[in-house]
Amino acid sequence: MAKRKFRPGELLLHILILACSIFSVVLLVTIIVFVFAKGLHAVNWEFLTTVTSVRKGTVGIAGNIVNTLIIIILTLLIVTPLGIGAAIYLNEYAKPGKLVNTIEFMTEVLSGIPSIIFGLFGMMFFGQTLGLGYSLLTGSLTLIIMVFPLITRNTQEALKTVPDSFRQGSIALGAGKWYMIRTILIPSAMPGIITGVILAIGRIVGESAALIFTAGSAKYLPKSFLDIFRKIMDSGGTLTVKLYLSATSEGDFDTAFGTAVVLIIIVLIINILTKVLTRKFDPSRQGR
């Protein structure tokens, strides 16, 4: 084989790409170390299992954790079937043309709207027009609009990666279209669908601007299991709202950084879960 010619430009490009990769890792490690150094001392069992109370002399985020979980579950229960269903329709049933292109374009525009505008819309429409007020339900309905494009587009891209031979072979064997979709396409596209859902969870967990306008900031714990359903119609602040209020209006930076530590841990768990589930449901890895 001919000896490869030395090109200074390639070497320079290789160094720049390597430097960018190292910078991204160093930036992540720096943020994690800084936040943990400032807030890890504030995280203990009492911090995670109680609510802030001047009368009891406790500082905790248990109510905010419960509110975050309620909003995640409530949002996903509604947006997941809607997003996956819309993607299946656009990719498998709708005929390519101006209508599909327009819907896809509007979906992309919707995903780029600032979250505070969603919050303003949610407050005026869900909160005032529909009379839901400041509540976890109002926050969830607002978040549904925000993460709907994320799940739809991820599911669409996942369905597009499934080879057409899978569709043609299934139909040639006499399978109906819906049977082919639910037994061949969806299982094959499952890694991408799961990635979209978990990315949506990450956005829900990290959202604050929209929820300040819609869900409020109450932090009490439900007294019973049935009280959780009543709490859906009440005000409730998530972890990000708690962090924002602690760092601004309350000036309690220990609580703010402690909450930040919990949020970083949750984000790390979400990313690890994404990797594990993607590999588990990847058809190419089945049987290994």
CSV table of N, CA and C in Angstrom, one decimal, residues 117-183:
chain,number,residue,atom,x,y,z
A,117,ILE,N,-43.1,31.1,27.3
A,117,ILE,CA,-44.3,31.4,26.5
A,117,ILE,C,-45.4,30.3,26.7
A,118,PHE,N,-44.9,29.1,26.7
A,118,PHE,CA,-45.8,28.0,27.1
A,118,PHE,C,-46.5,28.2,28.4
A,119,GLY,N,-45.6,28.7,29.4
A,119,GLY,CA,-46.2,28.9,30.7
A,119,GLY,C,-47.2,30.0,30.7
A,120,LEU,N,-47.0,31.1,29.9
A,120,LEU,CA,-48.0,32.2,29.8
A,120,LEU,C,-49.3,31.7,29.2
A,121,PHE,N,-49.1,30.9,28.1
A,121,PHE,CA,-50.3,30.3,27.5
A,121,PHE,C,-51.1,29.4,28.4
A,122,GLY,N,-50.3,28.5,29.1
A,122,GLY,CA,-51.0,27.6,30.1
A,122,GLY,C,-51.7,28.3,31.2
A,123,MET,N,-51.1,29.4,31.7
A,123,MET,CA,-51.7,30.1,32.8
A,123,MET,C,-53.0,30.7,32.3
A,124,MET,N,-53.0,31.3,31.1
A,124,MET,CA,-54.2,32.0,30.6
A,124,MET,C,-55.3,31.1,30.1
A,125,PHE,N,-54.9,30.0,29.4
A,125,PHE,CA,-55.9,29.1,28.9
A,125,PHE,C,-56.3,28.0,29.9
A,126,PHE,N,-55.4,27.2,30.3
A,126,PHE,CA,-55.8,26.1,31.3
A,126,PHE,C,-56.2,26.7,32.6
A,127,GLY,N,-55.4,27.7,33.1
A,127,GLY,CA,-55.6,28.2,34.5
A,127,GLY,C,-56.8,29.1,34.6
A,128,GLN,N,-56.9,30.0,33.7
A,128,GLN,CA,-58.0,31.0,33.8
A,128,GLN,C,-59.2,30.7,32.9
A,129,THR,N,-59.0,30.4,31.6
A,129,THR,CA,-60.1,30.1,30.8
A,129,THR,C,-60.9,28.8,31.2
A,130,LEU,N,-60.1,27.8,31.4
A,130,LEU,CA,-60.7,26.5,31.8
A,130,LEU,C,-61.0,26.4,33.3
A,131,GLY,N,-60.5,27.4,34.1
A,131,GLY,CA,-60.7,27.5,35.5
A,131,GLY,C,-60.0,26.5,36.4
A,132,LEU,N,-58.8,26.0,35.9
A,132,LEU,CA,-58.0,25.0,36.6
A,132,LEU,C,-57.1,25.7,37.7
A,133,GLY,N,-56.9,27.0,37.5
A,133,GLY,CA,-56.1,27.7,38.4
A,133,GLY,C,-54.6,27.2,38.5
A,134,TYR,N,-53.9,27.6,39.6
A,134,TYR,CA,-52.6,27.0,39.8
A,134,TYR,C,-52.7,25.6,40.3
A,135,SER,N,-52.3,24.6,39.5
A,135,SER,CA,-52.5,23.2,39.9
A,135,SER,C,-51.5,22.4,39.2
A,136,LEU,N,-51.2,21.2,39.7
A,136,LEU,CA,-50.3,20.2,39.0
A,136,LEU,C,-50.9,19.8,37.7
A,137,LEU,N,-52.3,19.8,37.6
A,137,LEU,CA,-52.9,19.4,36.3
A,137,LEU,C,-52.7,20.5,35.3
A,138,THR,N,-52.7,21.8,35.7
A,138,THR,CA,-52.4,22.9,34.7
A,138,THR,C,-51.0,22.8,34.2
A,139,GLY,N,-50.1,22.5,35.2
A,139,GLY,CA,-48.7,22.3,34.8
A,139,GLY,C,-48.5,21.2,33.9
A,140,SER,N,-49.1,20.0,34.1
A,140,SER,CA,-49.0,18.9,33.3
A,140,SER,C,-49.6,19.1,31.9
A,141,LEU,N,-50.7,19.8,31.8
A,141,LEU,CA,-51.3,20.0,30.5
A,141,LEU,C,-50.4,21.0,29.7
A,142,THR,N,-49.7,21.9,30.3
A,142,THR,CA,-48.8,22.8,29.7
A,142,THR,C,-47.6,22.0,29.2
A,143,LEU,N,-47.1,21.1,30.0
A,143,LEU,CA,-45.9,20.3,29.7
A,143,LEU,C,-46.2,19.3,28.5
A,144,ILE,N,-47.4,18.9,28.4
A,144,ILE,CA,-47.8,18.0,27.3
A,144,ILE,C,-47.6,18.7,26.0
A,145,ILE,N,-48.0,20.0,25.9
A,145,ILE,CA,-47.8,20.7,24.7
A,145,ILE,C,-46.3,20.9,24.4
A,146,MET,N,-45.5,21.0,25.5
A,146,MET,CA,-44.0,21.3,25.3
A,146,MET,C,-43.3,20.0,24.8
A,147,VAL,N,-43.6,18.8,25.4
A,147,VAL,CA,-42.8,17.6,25.1
A,147,VAL,C,-43.5,16.8,24.0
A,148,PHE,N,-44.7,17.2,23.5
A,148,PHE,CA,-45.3,16.4,22.4
A,148,PHE,C,-44.5,16.4,21.2
A,149,PRO,N,-43.9,17.5,20.7
A,149,PRO,CA,-43.0,17.5,19.5
A,149,PRO,C,-41.8,16.6,19.7
A,150,LEU,N,-41.3,16.5,20.9
A,150,LEU,CA,-40.1,15.7,21.2
A,150,LEU,C,-40.4,14.3,21.0
A,151,ILE,N,-41.4,13.8,21.6
A,151,ILE,CA,-41.8,12.4,21.5
A,151,ILE,C,-42.2,12.0,20.0
A,152,THR,N,-43.0,12.9,19.4
A,152,THR,CA,-43.4,12.7,18.0
A,152,THR,C,-42.3,12.6,17.0
A,153,ARG,N,-41.3,13.5,17.1
A,153,ARG,CA,-40.2,13.6,16.2
A,153,ARG,C,-39.3,12.4,16.4
A,154,ASN,N,-39.0,12.1,17.7
A,154,ASN,CA,-38.1,10.9,18.0
A,154,ASN,C,-38.7,9.6,17.5
A,155,THR,N,-40.1,9.5,17.7
A,155,THR,CA,-40.7,8.3,17.2
A,155,THR,C,-40.7,8.2,15.7
A,156,GLN,N,-40.9,9.3,15.0
A,156,GLN,CA,-40.9,9.3,13.6
A,156,GLN,C,-39.5,8.9,13.0
A,157,GLU,N,-38.5,9.5,13.6
A,157,GLU,CA,-37.1,9.1,13.2
A,157,GLU,C,-36.8,7.7,13.4
A,158,ALA,N,-37.3,7.1,14.5
A,158,ALA,CA,-37.1,5.7,14.9
A,158,ALA,C,-37.9,4.8,13.9
A,159,LEU,N,-39.1,5.2,13.5
A,159,LEU,CA,-39.8,4.4,12.5
A,159,LEU,C,-39.2,4.5,11.1
A,160,LYS,N,-38.6,5.6,10.8
A,160,LYS,CA,-37.9,5.7,9.5
A,160,LYS,C,-36.7,4.8,9.4
A,161,THR,N,-36.1,4.5,10.5
A,161,THR,CA,-34.9,3.6,10.5
A,161,THR,C,-35.2,2.2,10.2
A,162,VAL,N,-36.5,1.8,10.4
A,162,VAL,CA,-36.9,0.4,10.1
A,162,VAL,C,-36.9,0.2,8.6
A,163,PRO,N,-36.2,-0.8,8.1
A,163,PRO,CA,-36.1,-1.1,6.7
A,163,PRO,C,-37.5,-1.3,6.0
A,164,ASP,N,-37.7,-0.8,4.8
A,164,ASP,CA,-39.0,-1.1,4.1
A,164,ASP,C,-39.2,-2.6,3.9
A,165,SER,N,-38.1,-3.3,3.8
A,165,SER,CA,-38.3,-4.8,3.6
A,165,SER,C,-39.1,-5.4,4.7
A,166,PHE,N,-39.0,-4.9,5.9
A,166,PHE,CA,-39.8,-5.4,7.0
A,166,PHE,C,-41.3,-5.2,6.7
A,167,ARG,N,-41.7,-4.0,6.2
A,167,ARG,CA,-43.1,-3.8,5.9
A,167,ARG,C,-43.5,-4.6,4.8
A,168,GLN,N,-42.7,-4.7,3.7
A,168,GLN,CA,-43.1,-5.4,2.5
A,168,GLN,C,-43.2,-6.9,2.8
A,169,GLY,N,-42.3,-7.4,3.6
A,169,GLY,CA,-42.3,-8.9,3.9
A,169,GLY,C,-43.5,-9.2,4.8
A,170,SER,N,-43.8,-8.4,5.7
A,170,SER,CA,-45.0,-8.6,6.6
A,170,SER,C,-46.3,-8.6,5.8
A,171,ILE,N,-46.5,-7.6,5.0
A,171,ILE,CA,-47.7,-7.5,4.2
A,171,ILE,C,-47.8,-8.7,3.2
A,172,ALA,N,-46.6,-9.1,2.6
A,172,ALA,CA,-46.6,-10.2,1.6
A,172,ALA,C,-47.0,-11.5,2.3
A,173,LEU,N,-46.8,-11.6,3.6
A,173,LEU,CA,-47.2,-12.8,4.3
A,173,LEU,C,-48.7,-12.8,4.7
A,174,GLY,N,-49.4,-11.7,4.4
A,174,GLY,CA,-50.8,-11.6,4.7
A,174,GLY,C,-51.2,-10.8,5.9
A,175,ALA,N,-50.2,-10.2,6.6
A,175,ALA,CA,-50.5,-9.4,7.8
A,175,ALA,C,-51.2,-8.1,7.4
A,176,GLY,N,-52.1,-7.7,8.3
A,176,GLY,CA,-52.7,-6.4,8.1
A,176,GLY,C,-51.8,-5.3,8.5
A,177,LYS,N,-52.1,-4.1,8.1
A,177,LYS,CA,-51.2,-2.9,8.3
A,177,LYS,C,-51.0,-2.7,9.8
A,178,TRP,N,-52.1,-2.7,10.6
A,178,TRP,CA,-52.0,-2.4,12.0
A,178,TRP,C,-51.3,-3.5,12.7
A,179,TYR,N,-51.5,-4.8,12.3
A,179,TYR,CA,-50.8,-5.9,12.9
A,179,TYR,C,-49.3,-5.8,12.6
A,180,MET,N,-49.0,-5.4,11.4
A,180,MET,CA,-47.6,-5.2,11.0
A,180,MET,C,-46.9,-4.1,11.8
A,181,ILE,N,-47.7,-3.0,12.1
A,181,ILE,CA,-47.2,-1.9,12.9
A,181,ILE,C,-46.9,-2.3,14.3
A,182,ARG,N,-47.8,-3.0,14.9
A,182,ARG,CA,-47.7,-3.2,16.4
A,182,ARG,C,-46.8,-4.5,16.6
A,183,THR,N,-46.6,-5.3,15.7
A,183,THR,CA,-45.7,-6.5,15.9
A,183,THR,C,-44.4,-6.4,15.3
